[in-house]
PDB file of C-alpha atoms in Angstrom:
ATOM      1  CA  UNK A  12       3.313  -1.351   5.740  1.00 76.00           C
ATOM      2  CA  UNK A  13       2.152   1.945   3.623  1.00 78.00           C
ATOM      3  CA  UNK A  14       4.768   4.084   4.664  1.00 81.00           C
ATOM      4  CA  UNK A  15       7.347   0.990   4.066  1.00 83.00           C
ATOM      5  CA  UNK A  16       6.150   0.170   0.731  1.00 84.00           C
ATOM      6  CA  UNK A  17       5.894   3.835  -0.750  1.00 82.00           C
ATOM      7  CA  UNK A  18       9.590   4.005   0.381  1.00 86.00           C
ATOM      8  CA  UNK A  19      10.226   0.870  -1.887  1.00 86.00           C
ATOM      9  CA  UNK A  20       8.757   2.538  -4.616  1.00 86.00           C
ATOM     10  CA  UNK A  21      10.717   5.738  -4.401  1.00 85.00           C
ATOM     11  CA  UNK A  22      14.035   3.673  -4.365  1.00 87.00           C
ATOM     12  CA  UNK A  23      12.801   1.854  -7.113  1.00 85.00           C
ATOM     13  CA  UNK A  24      12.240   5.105  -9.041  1.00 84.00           C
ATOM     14  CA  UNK A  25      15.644   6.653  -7.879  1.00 85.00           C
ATOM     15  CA  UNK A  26      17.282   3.175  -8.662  1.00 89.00           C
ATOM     16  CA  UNK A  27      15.677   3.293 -12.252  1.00 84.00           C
ATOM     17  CA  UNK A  28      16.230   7.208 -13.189  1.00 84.00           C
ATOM     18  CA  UNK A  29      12.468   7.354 -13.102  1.00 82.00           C
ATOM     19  CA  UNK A  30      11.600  11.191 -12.385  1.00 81.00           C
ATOM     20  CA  UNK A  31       9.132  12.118  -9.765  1.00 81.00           C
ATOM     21  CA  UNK A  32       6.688  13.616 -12.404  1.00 79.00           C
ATOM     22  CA  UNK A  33       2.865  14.100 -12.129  1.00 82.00           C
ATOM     23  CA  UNK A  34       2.295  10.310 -13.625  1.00 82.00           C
ATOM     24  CA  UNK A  35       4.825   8.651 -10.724  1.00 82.00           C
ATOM     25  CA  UNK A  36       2.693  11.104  -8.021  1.00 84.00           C
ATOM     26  CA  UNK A  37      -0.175   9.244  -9.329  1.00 87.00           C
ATOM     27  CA  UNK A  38       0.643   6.441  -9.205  1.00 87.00           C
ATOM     28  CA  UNK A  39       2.063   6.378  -5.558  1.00 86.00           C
ATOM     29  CA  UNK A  40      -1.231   7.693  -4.810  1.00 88.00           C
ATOM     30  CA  UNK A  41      -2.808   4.431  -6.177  1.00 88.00           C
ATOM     31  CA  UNK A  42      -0.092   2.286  -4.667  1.00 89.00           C
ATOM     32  CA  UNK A  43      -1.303   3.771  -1.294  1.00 88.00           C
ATOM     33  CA  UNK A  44      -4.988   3.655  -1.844  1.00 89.00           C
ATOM     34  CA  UNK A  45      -4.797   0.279  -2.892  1.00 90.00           C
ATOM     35  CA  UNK A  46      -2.002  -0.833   0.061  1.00 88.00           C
ATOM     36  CA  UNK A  47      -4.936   1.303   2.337  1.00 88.00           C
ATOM     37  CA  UNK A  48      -7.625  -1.341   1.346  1.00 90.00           C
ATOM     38  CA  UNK A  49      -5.112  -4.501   1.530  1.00 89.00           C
ATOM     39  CA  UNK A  50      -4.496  -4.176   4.738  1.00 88.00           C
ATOM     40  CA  UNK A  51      -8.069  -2.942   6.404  1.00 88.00           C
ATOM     41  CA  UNK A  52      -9.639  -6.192   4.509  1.00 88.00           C
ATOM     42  CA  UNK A  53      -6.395  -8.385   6.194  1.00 86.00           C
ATOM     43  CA  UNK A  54      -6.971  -6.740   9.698  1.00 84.00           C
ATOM     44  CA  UNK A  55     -10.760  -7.209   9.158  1.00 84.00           C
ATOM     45  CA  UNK A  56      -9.959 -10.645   8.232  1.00 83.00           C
ATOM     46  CA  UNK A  57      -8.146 -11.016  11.582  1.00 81.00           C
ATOM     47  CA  UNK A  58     -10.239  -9.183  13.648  1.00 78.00           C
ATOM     48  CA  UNK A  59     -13.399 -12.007  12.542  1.00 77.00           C
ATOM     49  CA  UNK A  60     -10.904 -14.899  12.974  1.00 75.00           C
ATOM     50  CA  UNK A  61      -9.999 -13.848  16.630  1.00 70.00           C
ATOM     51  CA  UNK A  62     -12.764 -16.291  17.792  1.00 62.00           C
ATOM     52  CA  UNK A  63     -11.124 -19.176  15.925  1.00 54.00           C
ATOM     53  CA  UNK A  64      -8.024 -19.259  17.470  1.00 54.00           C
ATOM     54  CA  UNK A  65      -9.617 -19.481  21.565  1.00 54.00           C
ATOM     55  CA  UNK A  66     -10.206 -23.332  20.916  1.00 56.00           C
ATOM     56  CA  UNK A  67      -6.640 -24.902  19.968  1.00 56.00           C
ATOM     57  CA  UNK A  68      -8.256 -27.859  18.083  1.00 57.00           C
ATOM     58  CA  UNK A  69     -10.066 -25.049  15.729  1.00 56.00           C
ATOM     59  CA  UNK A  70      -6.792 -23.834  14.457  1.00 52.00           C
ATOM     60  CA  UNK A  71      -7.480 -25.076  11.103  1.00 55.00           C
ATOM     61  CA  UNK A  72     -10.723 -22.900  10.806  1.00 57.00           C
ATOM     62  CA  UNK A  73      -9.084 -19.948  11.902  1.00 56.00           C
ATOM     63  CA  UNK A  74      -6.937 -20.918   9.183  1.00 63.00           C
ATOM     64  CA  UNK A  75      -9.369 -21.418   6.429  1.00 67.00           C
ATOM     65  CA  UNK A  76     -11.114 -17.990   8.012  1.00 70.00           C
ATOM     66  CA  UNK A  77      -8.537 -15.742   6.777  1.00 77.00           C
ATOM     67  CA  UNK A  78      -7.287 -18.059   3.699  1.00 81.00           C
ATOM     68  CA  UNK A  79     -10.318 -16.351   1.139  1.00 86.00           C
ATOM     69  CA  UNK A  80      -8.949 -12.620   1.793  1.00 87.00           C
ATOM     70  CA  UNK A  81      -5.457 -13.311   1.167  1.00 87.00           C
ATOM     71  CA  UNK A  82      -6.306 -15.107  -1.810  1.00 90.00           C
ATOM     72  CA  UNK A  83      -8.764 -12.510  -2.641  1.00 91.00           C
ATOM     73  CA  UNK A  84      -5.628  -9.747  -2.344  1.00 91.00           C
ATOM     74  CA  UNK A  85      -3.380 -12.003  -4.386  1.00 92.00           C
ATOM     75  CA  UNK A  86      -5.882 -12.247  -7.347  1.00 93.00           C
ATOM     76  CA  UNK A  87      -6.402  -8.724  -7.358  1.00 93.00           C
ATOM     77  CA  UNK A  88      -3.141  -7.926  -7.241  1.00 92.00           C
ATOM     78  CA  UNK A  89      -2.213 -10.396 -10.388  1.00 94.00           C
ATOM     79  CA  UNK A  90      -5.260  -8.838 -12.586  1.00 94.00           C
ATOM     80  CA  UNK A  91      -3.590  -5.168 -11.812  1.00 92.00           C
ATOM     81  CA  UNK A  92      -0.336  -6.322 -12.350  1.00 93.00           C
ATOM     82  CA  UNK A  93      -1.386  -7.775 -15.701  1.00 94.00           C
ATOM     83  CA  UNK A  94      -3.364  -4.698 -16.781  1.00 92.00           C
ATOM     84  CA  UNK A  95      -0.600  -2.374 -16.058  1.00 91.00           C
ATOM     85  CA  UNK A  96       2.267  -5.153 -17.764  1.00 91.00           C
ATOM     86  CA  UNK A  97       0.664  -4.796 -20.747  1.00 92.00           C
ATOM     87  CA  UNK A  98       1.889  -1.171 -20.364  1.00 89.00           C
ATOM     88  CA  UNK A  99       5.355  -2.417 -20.615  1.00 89.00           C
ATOM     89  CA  UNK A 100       5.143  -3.337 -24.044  1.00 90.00           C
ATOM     90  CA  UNK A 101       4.579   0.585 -24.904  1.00 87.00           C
ATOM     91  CA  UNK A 102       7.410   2.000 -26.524  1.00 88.00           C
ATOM     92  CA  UNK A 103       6.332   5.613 -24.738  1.00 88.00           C
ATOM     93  CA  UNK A 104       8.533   6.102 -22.128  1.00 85.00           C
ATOM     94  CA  UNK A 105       6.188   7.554 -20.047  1.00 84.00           C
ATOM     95  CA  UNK A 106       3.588   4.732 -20.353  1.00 87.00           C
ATOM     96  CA  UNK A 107       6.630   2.251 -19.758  1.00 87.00           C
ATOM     97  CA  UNK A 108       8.124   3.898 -16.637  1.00 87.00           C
ATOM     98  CA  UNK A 109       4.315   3.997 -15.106  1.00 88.00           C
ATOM     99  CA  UNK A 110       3.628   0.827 -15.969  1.00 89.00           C
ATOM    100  CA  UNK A 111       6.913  -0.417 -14.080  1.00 89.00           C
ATOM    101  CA  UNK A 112       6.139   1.817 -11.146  1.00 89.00           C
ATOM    102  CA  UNK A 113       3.140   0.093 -10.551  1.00 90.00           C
ATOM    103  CA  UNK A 114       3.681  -3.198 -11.232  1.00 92.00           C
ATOM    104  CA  UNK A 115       6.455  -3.749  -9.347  1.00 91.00           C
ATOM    105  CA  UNK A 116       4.576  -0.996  -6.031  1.00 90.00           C
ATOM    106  CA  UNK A 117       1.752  -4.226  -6.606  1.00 92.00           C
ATOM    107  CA  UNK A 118       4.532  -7.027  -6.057  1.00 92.00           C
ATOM    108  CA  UNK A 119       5.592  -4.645  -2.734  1.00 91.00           C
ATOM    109  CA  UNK A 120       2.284  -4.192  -1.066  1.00 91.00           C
ATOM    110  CA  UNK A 121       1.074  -7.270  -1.798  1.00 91.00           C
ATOM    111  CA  UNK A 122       3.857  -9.033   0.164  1.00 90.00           C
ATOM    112  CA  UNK A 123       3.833  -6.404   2.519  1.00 88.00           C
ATOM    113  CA  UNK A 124       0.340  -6.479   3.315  1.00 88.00           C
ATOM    114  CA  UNK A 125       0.122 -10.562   3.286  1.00 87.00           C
ATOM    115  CA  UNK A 126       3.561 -10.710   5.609  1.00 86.00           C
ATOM    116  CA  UNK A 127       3.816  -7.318   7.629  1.00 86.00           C
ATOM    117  CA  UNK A 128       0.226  -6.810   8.544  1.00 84.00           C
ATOM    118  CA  UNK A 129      -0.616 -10.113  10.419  1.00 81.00           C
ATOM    119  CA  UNK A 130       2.464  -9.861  12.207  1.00 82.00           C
ATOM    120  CA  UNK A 131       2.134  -6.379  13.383  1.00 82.00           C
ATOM    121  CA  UNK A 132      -1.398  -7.561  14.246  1.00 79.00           C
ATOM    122  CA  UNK A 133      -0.745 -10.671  16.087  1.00 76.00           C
ATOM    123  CA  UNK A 134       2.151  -8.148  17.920  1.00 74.00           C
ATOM    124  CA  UNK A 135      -0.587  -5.405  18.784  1.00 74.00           C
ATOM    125  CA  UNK A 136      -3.964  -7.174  18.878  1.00 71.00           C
ATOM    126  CA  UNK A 137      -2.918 -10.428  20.241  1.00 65.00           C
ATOM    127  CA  UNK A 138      -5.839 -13.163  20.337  1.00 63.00           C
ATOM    128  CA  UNK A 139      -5.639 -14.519  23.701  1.00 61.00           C
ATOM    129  CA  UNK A 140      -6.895 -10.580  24.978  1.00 57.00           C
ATOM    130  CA  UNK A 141      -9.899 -10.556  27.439  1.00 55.00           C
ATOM    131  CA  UNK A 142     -11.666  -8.038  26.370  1.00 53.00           C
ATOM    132  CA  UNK A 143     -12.818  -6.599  22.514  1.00 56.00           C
ATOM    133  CA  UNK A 144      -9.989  -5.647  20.426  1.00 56.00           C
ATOM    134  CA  UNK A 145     -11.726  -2.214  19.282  1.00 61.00           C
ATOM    135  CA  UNK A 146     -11.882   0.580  21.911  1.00 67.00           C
ATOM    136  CA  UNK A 147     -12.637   4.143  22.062  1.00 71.00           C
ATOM    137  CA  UNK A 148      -8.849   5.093  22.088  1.00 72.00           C
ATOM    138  CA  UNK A 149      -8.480   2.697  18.845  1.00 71.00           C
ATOM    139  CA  UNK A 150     -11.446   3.957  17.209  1.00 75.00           C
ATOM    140  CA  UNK A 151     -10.048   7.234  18.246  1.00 82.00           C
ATOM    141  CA  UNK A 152      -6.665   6.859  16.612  1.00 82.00           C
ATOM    142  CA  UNK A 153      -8.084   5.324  13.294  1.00 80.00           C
ATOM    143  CA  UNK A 154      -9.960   8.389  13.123  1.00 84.00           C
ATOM    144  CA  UNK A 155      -6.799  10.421  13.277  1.00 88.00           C
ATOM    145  CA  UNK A 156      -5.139   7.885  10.600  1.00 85.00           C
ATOM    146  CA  UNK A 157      -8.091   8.453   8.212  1.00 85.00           C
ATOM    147  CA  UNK A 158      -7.340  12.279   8.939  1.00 87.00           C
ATOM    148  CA  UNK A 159      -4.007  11.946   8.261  1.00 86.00           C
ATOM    149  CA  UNK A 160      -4.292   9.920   5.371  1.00 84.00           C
ATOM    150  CA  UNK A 161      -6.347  12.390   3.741  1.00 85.00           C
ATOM    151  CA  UNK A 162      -4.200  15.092   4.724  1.00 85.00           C
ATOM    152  CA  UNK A 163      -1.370  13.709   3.358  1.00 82.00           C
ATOM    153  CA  UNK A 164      -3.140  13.229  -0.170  1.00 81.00           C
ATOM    154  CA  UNK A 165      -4.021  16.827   0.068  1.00 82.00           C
ATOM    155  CA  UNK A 166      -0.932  18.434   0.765  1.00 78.00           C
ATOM    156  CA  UNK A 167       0.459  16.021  -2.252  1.00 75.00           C
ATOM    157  CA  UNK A 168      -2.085  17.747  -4.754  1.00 77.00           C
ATOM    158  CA  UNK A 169      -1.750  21.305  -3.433  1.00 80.00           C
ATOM    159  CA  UNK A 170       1.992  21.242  -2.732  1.00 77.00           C
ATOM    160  CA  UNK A 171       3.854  19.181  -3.753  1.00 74.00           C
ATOM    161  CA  UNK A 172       2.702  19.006  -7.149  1.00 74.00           C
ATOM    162  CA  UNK A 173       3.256  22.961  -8.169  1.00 78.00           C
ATOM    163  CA  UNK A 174       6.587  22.774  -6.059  1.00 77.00           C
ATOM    164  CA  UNK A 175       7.913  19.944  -8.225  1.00 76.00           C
ATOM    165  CA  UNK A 176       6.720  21.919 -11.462  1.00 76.00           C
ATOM    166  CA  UNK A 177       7.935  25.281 -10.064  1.00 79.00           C
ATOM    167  CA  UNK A 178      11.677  22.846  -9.465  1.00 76.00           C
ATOM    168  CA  UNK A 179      11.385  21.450 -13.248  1.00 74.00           C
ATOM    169  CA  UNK A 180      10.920  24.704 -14.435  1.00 77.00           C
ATOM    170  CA  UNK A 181      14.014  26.132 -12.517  1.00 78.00           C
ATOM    171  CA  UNK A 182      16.044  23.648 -13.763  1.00 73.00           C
ATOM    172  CA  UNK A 183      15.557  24.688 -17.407  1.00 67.00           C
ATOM    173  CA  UNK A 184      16.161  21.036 -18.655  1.00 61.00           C
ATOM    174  CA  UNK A 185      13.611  19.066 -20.390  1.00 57.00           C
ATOM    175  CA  UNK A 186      12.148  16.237 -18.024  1.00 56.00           C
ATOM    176  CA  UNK A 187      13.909  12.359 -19.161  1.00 61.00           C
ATOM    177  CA  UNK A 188      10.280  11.240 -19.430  1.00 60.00           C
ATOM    178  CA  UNK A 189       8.519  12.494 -22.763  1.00 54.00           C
ATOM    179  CA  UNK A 190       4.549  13.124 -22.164  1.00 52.00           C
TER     180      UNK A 190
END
């Protein structure tokens, strides 16, 4: 779902003429943080409501187990969607075209992580399993994830950041977006 919705975004951008500038790095970073904490609190959420769905007359429960995180997700999503639409009524270009990079990466990993995540979970965790979901080779590979993750962040900051100034500067052509 990360890696799906951070494409959105970038076709979003291309689609719009918004440049890949130091702002729309930033805020991909935040799309992916937040899309990062979406979906562990909607796979915690699952992993607590496995026990709810053994006993097929408990199906509401498991239900109304998993009901306060989504809702929890969509609030939060709506109060940064607000905070950042206010943005939109800036007549700064650059305030604008960040403001509609994130609200509309919120709209995408919301949906993403309320749709995608379950179903990849109910695909690769299924409910009915014997044993505990978590073992060493899962706790294993999350570890690498997290690695990853942060790896990825840090080759944004230390590479591709200078490489996109060093590419600006080539050009010789002012950037569309005014700081």
């Amino acid at each position: 779902p990360l890696l799906l919705s951070l494409l959105w975004v970038l076709g979003f951008m291309a689609w719009q003429g918004i440049a890949l500038n130091i702002f729309s790095l930033l805020v991909l970073v935040f799309l992916l943080g937040l899309g990062l904490d979406y979906a562990a609190f909607s796979t915690a959420a699952y992993f607590s409501s496995i026990g709810y769905r053994d006993d097929p007359h408990n199906h509401i429960n498991h239900i109304n187990h998993i009901r306060p995180t989504q809702n929890a997700i969509i609030l939060t999503t709506a109060a940064t969607m607000l905070g950042f639409g206010v943005l939109l009524l800036s007549r700064h270009p650059a305030l604008y075209a960040t403001a509609l990079c994130v609200v509309v990466g919120m709209g995408i990993v919301m949906v993403l992580s309320l749709l995608l995540t379950p179903l990849l979970l109910r695909y690769f965790v299924p409910a009915d399993r014997d044993s505990h979901p978590l073992r060493l080779y899962h706790a294993l590979s999350s570890l690498l994830g997290v690695f990853y993750f942060a790896g990825s962040i840090a080759l944004l900051s230390l590479l591709i950041f200078p490489l996109v100034a060093m590419w600006q500067k080539l050009r010789r052509r002012p950037d569309p977006v005014v700081y």
